CSV table of C-alpha atoms (C1' of nucleotides) in Angstrom, one decimal:
chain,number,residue,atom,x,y,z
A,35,UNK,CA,14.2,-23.8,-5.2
A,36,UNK,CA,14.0,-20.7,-3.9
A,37,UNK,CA,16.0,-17.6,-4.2
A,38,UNK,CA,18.5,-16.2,-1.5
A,39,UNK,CA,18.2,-12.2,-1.2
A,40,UNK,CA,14.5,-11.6,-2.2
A,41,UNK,CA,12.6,-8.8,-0.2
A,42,UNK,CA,14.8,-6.3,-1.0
A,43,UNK,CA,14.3,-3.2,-3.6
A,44,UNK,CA,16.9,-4.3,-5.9
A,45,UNK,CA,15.5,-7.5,-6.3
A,46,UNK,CA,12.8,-5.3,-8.1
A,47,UNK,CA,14.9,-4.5,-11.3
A,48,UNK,CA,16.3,-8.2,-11.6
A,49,UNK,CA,13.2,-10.1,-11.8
A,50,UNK,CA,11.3,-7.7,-13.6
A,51,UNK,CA,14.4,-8.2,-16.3
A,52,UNK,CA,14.1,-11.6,-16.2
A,53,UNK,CA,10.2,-11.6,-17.1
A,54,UNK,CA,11.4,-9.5,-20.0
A,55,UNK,CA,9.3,-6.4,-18.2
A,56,UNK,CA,10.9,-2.9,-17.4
A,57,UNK,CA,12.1,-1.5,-14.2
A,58,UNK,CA,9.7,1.8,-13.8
A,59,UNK,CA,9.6,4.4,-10.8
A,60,UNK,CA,6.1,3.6,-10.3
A,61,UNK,CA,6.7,0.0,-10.1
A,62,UNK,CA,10.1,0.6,-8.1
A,63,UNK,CA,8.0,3.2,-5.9
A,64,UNK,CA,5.1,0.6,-4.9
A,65,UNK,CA,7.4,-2.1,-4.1
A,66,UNK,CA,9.0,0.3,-1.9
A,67,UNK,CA,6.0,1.2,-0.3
A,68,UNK,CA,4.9,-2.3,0.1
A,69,UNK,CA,8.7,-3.4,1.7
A,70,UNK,CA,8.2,-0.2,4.1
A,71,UNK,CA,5.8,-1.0,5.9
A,72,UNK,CA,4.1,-4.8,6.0
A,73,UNK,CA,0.8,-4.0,7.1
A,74,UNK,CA,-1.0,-6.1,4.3
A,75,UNK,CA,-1.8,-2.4,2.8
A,76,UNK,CA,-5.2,-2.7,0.0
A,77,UNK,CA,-4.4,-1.4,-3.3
A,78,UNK,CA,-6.2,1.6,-2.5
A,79,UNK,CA,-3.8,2.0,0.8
A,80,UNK,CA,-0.8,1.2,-2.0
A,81,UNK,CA,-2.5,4.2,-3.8
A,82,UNK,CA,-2.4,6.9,-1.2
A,83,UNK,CA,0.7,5.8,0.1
A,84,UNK,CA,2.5,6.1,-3.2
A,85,UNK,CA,1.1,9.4,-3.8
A,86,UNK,CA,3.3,11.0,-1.6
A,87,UNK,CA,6.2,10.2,-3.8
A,88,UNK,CA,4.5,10.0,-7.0
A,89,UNK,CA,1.6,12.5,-6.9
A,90,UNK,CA,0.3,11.3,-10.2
A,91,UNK,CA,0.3,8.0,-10.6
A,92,UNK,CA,-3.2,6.6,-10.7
A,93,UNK,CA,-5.0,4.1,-9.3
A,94,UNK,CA,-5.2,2.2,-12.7
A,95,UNK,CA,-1.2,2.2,-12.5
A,96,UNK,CA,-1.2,1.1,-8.7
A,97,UNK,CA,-3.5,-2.2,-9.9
A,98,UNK,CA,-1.2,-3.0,-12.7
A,99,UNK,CA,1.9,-2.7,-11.2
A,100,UNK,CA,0.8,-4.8,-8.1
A,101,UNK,CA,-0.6,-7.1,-10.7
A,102,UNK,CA,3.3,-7.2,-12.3
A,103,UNK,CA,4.9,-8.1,-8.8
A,104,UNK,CA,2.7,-10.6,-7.8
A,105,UNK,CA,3.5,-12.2,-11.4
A,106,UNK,CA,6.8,-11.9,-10.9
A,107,UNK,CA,6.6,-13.3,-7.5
A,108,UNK,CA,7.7,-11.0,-5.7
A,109,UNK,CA,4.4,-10.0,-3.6
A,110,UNK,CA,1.7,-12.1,-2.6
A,111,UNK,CA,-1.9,-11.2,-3.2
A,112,UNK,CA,-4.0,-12.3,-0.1
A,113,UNK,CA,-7.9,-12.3,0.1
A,114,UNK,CA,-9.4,-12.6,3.7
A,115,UNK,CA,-13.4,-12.4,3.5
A,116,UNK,CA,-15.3,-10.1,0.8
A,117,UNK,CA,-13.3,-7.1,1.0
A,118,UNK,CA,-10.4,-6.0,-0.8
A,119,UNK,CA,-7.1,-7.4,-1.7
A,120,UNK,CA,-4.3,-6.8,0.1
A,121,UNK,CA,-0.3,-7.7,-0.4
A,122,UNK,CA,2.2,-8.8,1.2
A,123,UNK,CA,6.2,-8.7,0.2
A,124,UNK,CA,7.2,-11.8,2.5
A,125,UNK,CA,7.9,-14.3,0.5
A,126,UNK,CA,9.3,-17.0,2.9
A,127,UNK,CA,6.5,-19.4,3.5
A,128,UNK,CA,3.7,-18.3,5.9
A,129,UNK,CA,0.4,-18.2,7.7
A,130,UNK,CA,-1.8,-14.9,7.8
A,131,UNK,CA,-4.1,-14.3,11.3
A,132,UNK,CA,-6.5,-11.7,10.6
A,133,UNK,CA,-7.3,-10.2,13.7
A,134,UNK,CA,-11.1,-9.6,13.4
A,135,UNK,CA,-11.2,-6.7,16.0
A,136,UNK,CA,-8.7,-4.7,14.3
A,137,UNK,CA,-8.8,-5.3,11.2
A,138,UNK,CA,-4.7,-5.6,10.8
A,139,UNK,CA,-3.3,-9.1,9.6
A,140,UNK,CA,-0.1,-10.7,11.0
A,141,UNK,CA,2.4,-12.9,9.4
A,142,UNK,CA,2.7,-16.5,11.7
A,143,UNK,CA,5.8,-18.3,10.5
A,144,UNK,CA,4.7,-21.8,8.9
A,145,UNK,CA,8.0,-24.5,9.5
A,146,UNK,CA,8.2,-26.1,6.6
A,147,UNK,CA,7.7,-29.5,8.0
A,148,UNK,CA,4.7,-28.4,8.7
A,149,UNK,CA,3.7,-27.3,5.4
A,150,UNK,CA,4.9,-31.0,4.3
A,151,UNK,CA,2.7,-32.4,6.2
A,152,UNK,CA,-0.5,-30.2,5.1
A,153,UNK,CA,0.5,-31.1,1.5
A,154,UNK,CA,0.7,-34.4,2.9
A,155,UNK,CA,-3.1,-34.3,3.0
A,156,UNK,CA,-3.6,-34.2,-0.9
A,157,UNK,CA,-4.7,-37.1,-2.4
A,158,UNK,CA,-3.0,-38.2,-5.1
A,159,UNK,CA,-3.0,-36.5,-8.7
A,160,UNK,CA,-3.8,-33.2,-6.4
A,161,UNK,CA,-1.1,-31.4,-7.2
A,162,UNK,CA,-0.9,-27.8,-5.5
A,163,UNK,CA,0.9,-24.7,-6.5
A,164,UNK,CA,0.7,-23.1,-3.2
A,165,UNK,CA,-1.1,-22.9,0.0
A,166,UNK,CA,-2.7,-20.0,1.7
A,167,UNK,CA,-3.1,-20.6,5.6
A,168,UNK,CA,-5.8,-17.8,6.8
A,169,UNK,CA,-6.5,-17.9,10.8
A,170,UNK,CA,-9.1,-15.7,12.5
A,171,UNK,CA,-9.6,-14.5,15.3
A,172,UNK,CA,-8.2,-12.4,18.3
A,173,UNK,CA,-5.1,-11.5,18.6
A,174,UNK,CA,-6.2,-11.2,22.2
A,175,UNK,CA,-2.3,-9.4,24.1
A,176,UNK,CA,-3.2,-8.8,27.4
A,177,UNK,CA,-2.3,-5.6,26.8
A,178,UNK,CA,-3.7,-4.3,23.5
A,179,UNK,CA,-0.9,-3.1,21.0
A,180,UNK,CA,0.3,-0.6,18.9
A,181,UNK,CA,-2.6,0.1,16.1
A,182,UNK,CA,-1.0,-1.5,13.1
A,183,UNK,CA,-4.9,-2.3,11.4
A,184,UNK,CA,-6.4,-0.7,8.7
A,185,UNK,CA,-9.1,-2.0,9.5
A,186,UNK,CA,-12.2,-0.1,9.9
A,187,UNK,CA,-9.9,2.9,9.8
A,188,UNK,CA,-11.1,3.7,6.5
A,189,UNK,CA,-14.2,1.7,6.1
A,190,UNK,CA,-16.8,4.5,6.7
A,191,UNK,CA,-19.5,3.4,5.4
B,244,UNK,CA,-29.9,-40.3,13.3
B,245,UNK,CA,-26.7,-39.4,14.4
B,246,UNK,CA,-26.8,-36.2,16.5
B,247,UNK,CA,-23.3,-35.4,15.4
B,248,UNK,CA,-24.5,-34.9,11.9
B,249,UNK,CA,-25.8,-31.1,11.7
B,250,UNK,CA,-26.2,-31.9,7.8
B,251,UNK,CA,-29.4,-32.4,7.4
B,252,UNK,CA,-32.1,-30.3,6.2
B,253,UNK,CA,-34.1,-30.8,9.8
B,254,UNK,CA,-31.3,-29.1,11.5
B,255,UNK,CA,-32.0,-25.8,10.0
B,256,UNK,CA,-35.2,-25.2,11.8
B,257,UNK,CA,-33.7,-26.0,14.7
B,258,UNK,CA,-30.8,-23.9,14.5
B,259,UNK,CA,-32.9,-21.0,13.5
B,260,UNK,CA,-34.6,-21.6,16.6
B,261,UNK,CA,-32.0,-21.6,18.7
B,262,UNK,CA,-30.7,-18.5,17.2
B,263,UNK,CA,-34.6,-16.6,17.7
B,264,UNK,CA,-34.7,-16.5,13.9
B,265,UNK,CA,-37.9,-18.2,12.0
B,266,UNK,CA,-37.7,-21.4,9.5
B,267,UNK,CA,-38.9,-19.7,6.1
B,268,UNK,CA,-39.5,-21.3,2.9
B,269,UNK,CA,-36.8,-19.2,1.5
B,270,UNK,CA,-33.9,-20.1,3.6
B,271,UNK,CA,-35.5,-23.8,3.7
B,272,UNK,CA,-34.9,-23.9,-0.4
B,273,UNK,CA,-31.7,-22.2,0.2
B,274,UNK,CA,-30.3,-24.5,2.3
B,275,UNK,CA,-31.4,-27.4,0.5
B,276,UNK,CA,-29.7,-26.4,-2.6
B,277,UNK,CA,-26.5,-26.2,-1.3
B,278,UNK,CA,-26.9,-29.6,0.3
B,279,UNK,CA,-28.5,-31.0,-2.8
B,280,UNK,CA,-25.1,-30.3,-5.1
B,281,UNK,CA,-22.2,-29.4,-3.2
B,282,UNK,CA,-19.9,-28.0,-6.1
B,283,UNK,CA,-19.3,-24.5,-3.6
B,284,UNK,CA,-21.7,-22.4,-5.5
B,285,UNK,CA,-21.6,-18.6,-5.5
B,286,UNK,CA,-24.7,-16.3,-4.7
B,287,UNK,CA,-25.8,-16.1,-7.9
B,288,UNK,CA,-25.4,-19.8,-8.7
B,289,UNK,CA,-27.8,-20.4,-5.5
B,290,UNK,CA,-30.1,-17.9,-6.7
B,291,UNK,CA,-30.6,-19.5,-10.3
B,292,UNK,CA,-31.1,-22.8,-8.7
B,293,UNK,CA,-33.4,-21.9,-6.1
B,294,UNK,CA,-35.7,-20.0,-8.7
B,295,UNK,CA,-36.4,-23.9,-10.0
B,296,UNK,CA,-38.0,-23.7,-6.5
B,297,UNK,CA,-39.3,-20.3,-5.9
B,298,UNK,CA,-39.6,-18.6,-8.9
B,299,UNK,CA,-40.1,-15.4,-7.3
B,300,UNK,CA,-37.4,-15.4,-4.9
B,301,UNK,CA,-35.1,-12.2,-5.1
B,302,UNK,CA,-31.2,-12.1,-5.2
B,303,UNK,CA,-31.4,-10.0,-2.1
B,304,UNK,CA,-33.0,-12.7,0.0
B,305,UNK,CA,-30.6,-15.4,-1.7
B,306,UNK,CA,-27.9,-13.1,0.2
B,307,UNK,CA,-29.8,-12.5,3.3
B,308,UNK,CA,-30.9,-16.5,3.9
B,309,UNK,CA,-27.0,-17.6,2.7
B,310,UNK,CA,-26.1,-15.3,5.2
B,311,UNK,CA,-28.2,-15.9,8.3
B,312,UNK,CA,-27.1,-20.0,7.4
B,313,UNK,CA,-23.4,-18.8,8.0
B,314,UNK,CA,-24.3,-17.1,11.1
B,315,UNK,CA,-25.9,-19.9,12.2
B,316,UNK,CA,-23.1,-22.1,11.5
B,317,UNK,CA,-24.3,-24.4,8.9
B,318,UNK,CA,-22.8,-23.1,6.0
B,319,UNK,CA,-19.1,-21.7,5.6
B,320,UNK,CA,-18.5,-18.9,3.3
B,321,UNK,CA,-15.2,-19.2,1.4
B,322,UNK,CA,-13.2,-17.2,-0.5
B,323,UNK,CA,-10.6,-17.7,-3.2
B,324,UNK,CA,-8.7,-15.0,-4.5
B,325,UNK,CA,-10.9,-11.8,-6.1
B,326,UNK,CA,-14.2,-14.1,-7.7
B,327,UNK,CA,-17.7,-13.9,-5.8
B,328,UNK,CA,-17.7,-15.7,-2.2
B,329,UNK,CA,-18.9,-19.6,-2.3
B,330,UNK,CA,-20.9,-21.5,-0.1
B,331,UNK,CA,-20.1,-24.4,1.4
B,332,UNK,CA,-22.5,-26.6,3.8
B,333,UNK,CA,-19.9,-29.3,4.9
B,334,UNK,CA,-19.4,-28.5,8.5
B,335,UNK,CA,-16.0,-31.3,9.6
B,336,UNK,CA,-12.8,-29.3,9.0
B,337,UNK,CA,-11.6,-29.1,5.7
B,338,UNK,CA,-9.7,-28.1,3.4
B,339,UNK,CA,-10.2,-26.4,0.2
B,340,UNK,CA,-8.3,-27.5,-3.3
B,341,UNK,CA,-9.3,-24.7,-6.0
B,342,UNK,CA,-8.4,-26.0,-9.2
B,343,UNK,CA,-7.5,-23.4,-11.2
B,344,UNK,CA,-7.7,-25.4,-14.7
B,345,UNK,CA,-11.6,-26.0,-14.1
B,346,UNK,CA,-12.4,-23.4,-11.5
B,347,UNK,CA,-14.1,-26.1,-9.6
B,348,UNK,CA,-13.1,-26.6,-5.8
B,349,UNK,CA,-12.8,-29.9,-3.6
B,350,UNK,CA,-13.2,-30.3,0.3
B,351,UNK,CA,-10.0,-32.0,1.2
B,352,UNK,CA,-10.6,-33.9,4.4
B,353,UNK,CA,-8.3,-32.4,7.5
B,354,UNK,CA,-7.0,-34.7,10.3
B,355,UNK,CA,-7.6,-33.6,13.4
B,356,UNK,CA,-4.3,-34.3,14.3
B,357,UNK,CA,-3.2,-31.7,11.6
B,358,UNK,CA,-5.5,-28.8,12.4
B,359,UNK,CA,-3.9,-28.8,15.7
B,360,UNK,CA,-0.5,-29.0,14.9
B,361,UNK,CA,-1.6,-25.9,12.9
B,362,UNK,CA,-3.1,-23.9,15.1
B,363,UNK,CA,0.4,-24.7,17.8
B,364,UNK,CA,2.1,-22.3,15.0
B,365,UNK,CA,0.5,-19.6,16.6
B,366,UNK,CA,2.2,-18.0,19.1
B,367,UNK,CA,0.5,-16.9,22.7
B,368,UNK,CA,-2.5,-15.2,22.7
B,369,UNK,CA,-3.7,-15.7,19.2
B,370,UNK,CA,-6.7,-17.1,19.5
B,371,UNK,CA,-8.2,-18.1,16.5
B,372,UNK,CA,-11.9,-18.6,15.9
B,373,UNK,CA,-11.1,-20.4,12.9
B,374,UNK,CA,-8.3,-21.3,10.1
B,375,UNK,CA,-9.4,-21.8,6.5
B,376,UNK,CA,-6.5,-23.7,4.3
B,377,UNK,CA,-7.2,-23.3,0.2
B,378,UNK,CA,-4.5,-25.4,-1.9
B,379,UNK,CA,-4.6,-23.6,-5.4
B,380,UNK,CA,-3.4,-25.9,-8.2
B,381,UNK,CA,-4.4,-28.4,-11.0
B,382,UNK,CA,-6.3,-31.4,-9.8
B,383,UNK,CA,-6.6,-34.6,-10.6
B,384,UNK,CA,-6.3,-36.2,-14.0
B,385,UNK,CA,-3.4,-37.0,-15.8
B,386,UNK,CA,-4.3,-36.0,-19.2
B,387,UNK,CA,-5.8,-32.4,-19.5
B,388,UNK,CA,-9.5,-32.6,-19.6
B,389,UNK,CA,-12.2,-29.8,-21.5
B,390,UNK,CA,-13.4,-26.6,-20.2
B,391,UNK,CA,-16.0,-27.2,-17.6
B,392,UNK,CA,-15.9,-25.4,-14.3
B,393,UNK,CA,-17.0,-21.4,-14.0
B,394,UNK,CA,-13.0,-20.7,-14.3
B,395,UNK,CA,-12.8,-17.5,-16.1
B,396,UNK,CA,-16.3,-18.4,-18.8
B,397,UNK,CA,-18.0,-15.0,-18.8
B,398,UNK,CA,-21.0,-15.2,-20.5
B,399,UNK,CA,-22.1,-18.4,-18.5
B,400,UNK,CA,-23.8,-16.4,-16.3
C,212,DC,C1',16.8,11.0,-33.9
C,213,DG,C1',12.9,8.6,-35.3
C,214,DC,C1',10.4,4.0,-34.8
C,215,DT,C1',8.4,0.4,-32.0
C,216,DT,C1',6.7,-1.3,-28.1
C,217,DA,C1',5.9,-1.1,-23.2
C,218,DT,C1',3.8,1.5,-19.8
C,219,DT,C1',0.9,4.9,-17.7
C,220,DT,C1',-3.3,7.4,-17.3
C,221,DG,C1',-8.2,8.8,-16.5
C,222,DG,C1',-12.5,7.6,-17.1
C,223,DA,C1',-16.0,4.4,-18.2
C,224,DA,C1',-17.6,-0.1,-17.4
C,225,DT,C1',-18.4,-4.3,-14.7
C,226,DA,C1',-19.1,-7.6,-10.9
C,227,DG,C1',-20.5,-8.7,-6.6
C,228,DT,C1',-22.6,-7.3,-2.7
C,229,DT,C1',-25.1,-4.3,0.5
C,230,DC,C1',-28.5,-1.0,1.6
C,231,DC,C1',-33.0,0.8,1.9
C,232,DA,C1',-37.8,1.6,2.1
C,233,DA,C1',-42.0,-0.5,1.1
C,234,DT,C1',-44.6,-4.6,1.4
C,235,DT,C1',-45.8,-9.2,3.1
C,236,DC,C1',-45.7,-12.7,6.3
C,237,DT,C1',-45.9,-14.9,11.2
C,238,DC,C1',-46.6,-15.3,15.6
C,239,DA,C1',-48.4,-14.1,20.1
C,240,DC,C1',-52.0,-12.4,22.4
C,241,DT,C1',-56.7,-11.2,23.1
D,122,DA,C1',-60.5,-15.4,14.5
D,123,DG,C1',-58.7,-10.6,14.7
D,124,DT,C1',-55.0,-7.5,15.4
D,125,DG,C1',-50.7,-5.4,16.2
D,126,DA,C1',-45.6,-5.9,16.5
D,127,DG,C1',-41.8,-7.6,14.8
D,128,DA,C1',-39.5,-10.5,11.0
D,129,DA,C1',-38.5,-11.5,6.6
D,130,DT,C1',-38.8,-10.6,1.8
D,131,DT,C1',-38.5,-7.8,-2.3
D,132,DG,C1',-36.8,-4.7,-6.1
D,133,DG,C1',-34.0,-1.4,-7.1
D,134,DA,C1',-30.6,1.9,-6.1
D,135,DA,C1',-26.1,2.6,-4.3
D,136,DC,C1',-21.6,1.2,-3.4
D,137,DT,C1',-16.9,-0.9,-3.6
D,138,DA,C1',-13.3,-3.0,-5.7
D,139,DT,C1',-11.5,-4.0,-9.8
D,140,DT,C1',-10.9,-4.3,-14.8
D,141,DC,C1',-11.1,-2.5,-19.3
D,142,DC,C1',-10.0,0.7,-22.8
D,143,DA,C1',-8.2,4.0,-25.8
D,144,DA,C1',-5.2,7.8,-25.9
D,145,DA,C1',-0.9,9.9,-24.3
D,146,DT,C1',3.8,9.2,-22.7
D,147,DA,C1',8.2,7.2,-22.1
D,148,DA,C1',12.1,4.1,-23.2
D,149,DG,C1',15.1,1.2,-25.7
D,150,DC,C1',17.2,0.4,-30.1
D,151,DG,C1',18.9,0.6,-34.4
DNA sequence: CGCTTATTTGGAATAGTTCCAATTCTCACT
DNA sequence: AGTGAGAATTGGAACTATTCCAAATAAGCG
């Protein structure tokens, strides 16, 4: 089923072996940056973020080599309304809340009886790969926290 | 006849009404369409089909009356992974199986009971407006069937 | 070491959507 | 019925996110 030590960096250079692909510092350098720090960064976030250890990698290279961990299952690709993608390195099953004033997205645990039991819904002969579970909303603390959005941060528009 | 059913095309005016917006032809012919063939067309699809109609509709206006309909809660937008957003005008919670042989995508009815064990995953003072589940997979029949759907065809447009 | 193939790169191209300014339509009020 | 204010529509330009492409580079392998 599923695999016992995934989300870490050296994971990287195994399953990119295993799908016959190479183990790259730019591909090495963007998983880092995605295990770093979780905030459900965009590709362009990825981009700048990488930048700093890489100063010139381009974008084109940020796409593909998000592309080639998603493929390899290592990252998830989630899609909230229009706007970009972002990714995500947990892998164990879960829920996304996009919190609509600030723009960051949180990872809600999702028991895996649970997730039986929304399969459960499927008809027959519906036979589902995965799930995505998107709430929206407020993340309303009574006490507002610690930006973690990237929200509107760079949306000038 | 039932009140419970928003469905209809009569409950458009009203709606608009209720929000201070007008009833126009445009968003009439708009709205019709998407309760006419519910296959979860995108923008584009809407605007080809309400031309049959309005021949001198523009694309802009497609977007604009699609979008006032969402705002006015008669039509969900929904959005698989990068593709254009699709419209959807069935209001009872559901939800989404995108068939990724086809492209096409089925409301899968949700239990009540369900969407609220879902929503008890969140943890205090998450309030969410809404939760949108999208099964991604291969539906339905056994034996593999022709191309058909808008899946990856790109000069059907 | 040179060959082959994978990967990266920058820029151009594309898709989907939004923005904008000008026009047209509606409605409320004389 | 006429008029003015605000809505709505329109076409096209602008924009954003992403993909495509062809050339340059890097790596593994014999």
């Amino acid at each position: 089923m599923s695999i016992a030590t995934p989300t870490t960096p050296d994971a990287l250079a195994q399953r990119l072996a295993d799908s016959g692909l190479r183990s790259t510092p730019q591909r090495e350098v963007v998983y880092d940056v995605l295990l770093k720090k979780r905030d459900h960064p965009t590709a362009d976030e990825v981009f700048v973020r990488v930048k700093t250890e890489l100063p010139t990698i381009s974008l084109a290279t940020v796409y593909n080599c998000l592309e080639t961990l998603v493929q390899c299952d290592l990252v998830r690709a989630v899609n909230f309304e229009r706007g970009p993608t972002r990714y995500c390195p947990n892998l164990r099953p879960h829920a996304h809340f996009h919190d609509e004033q600030s723009g960051a997205t949180h990872d809600i645990e999702l028991p895996p009886v649970l997730l039986e039991q929304v399969h459960a819904i499927l008809p027959p002969n519906y036979d589902a790969k995965s799930v995505e579970i998107i709430f929206r909303g407020a993340a309303g603390s009574p006490r507002p926290e610690p930006v973690e959005g990237q929200g509107k941060a760079k949306a000038a528009r």
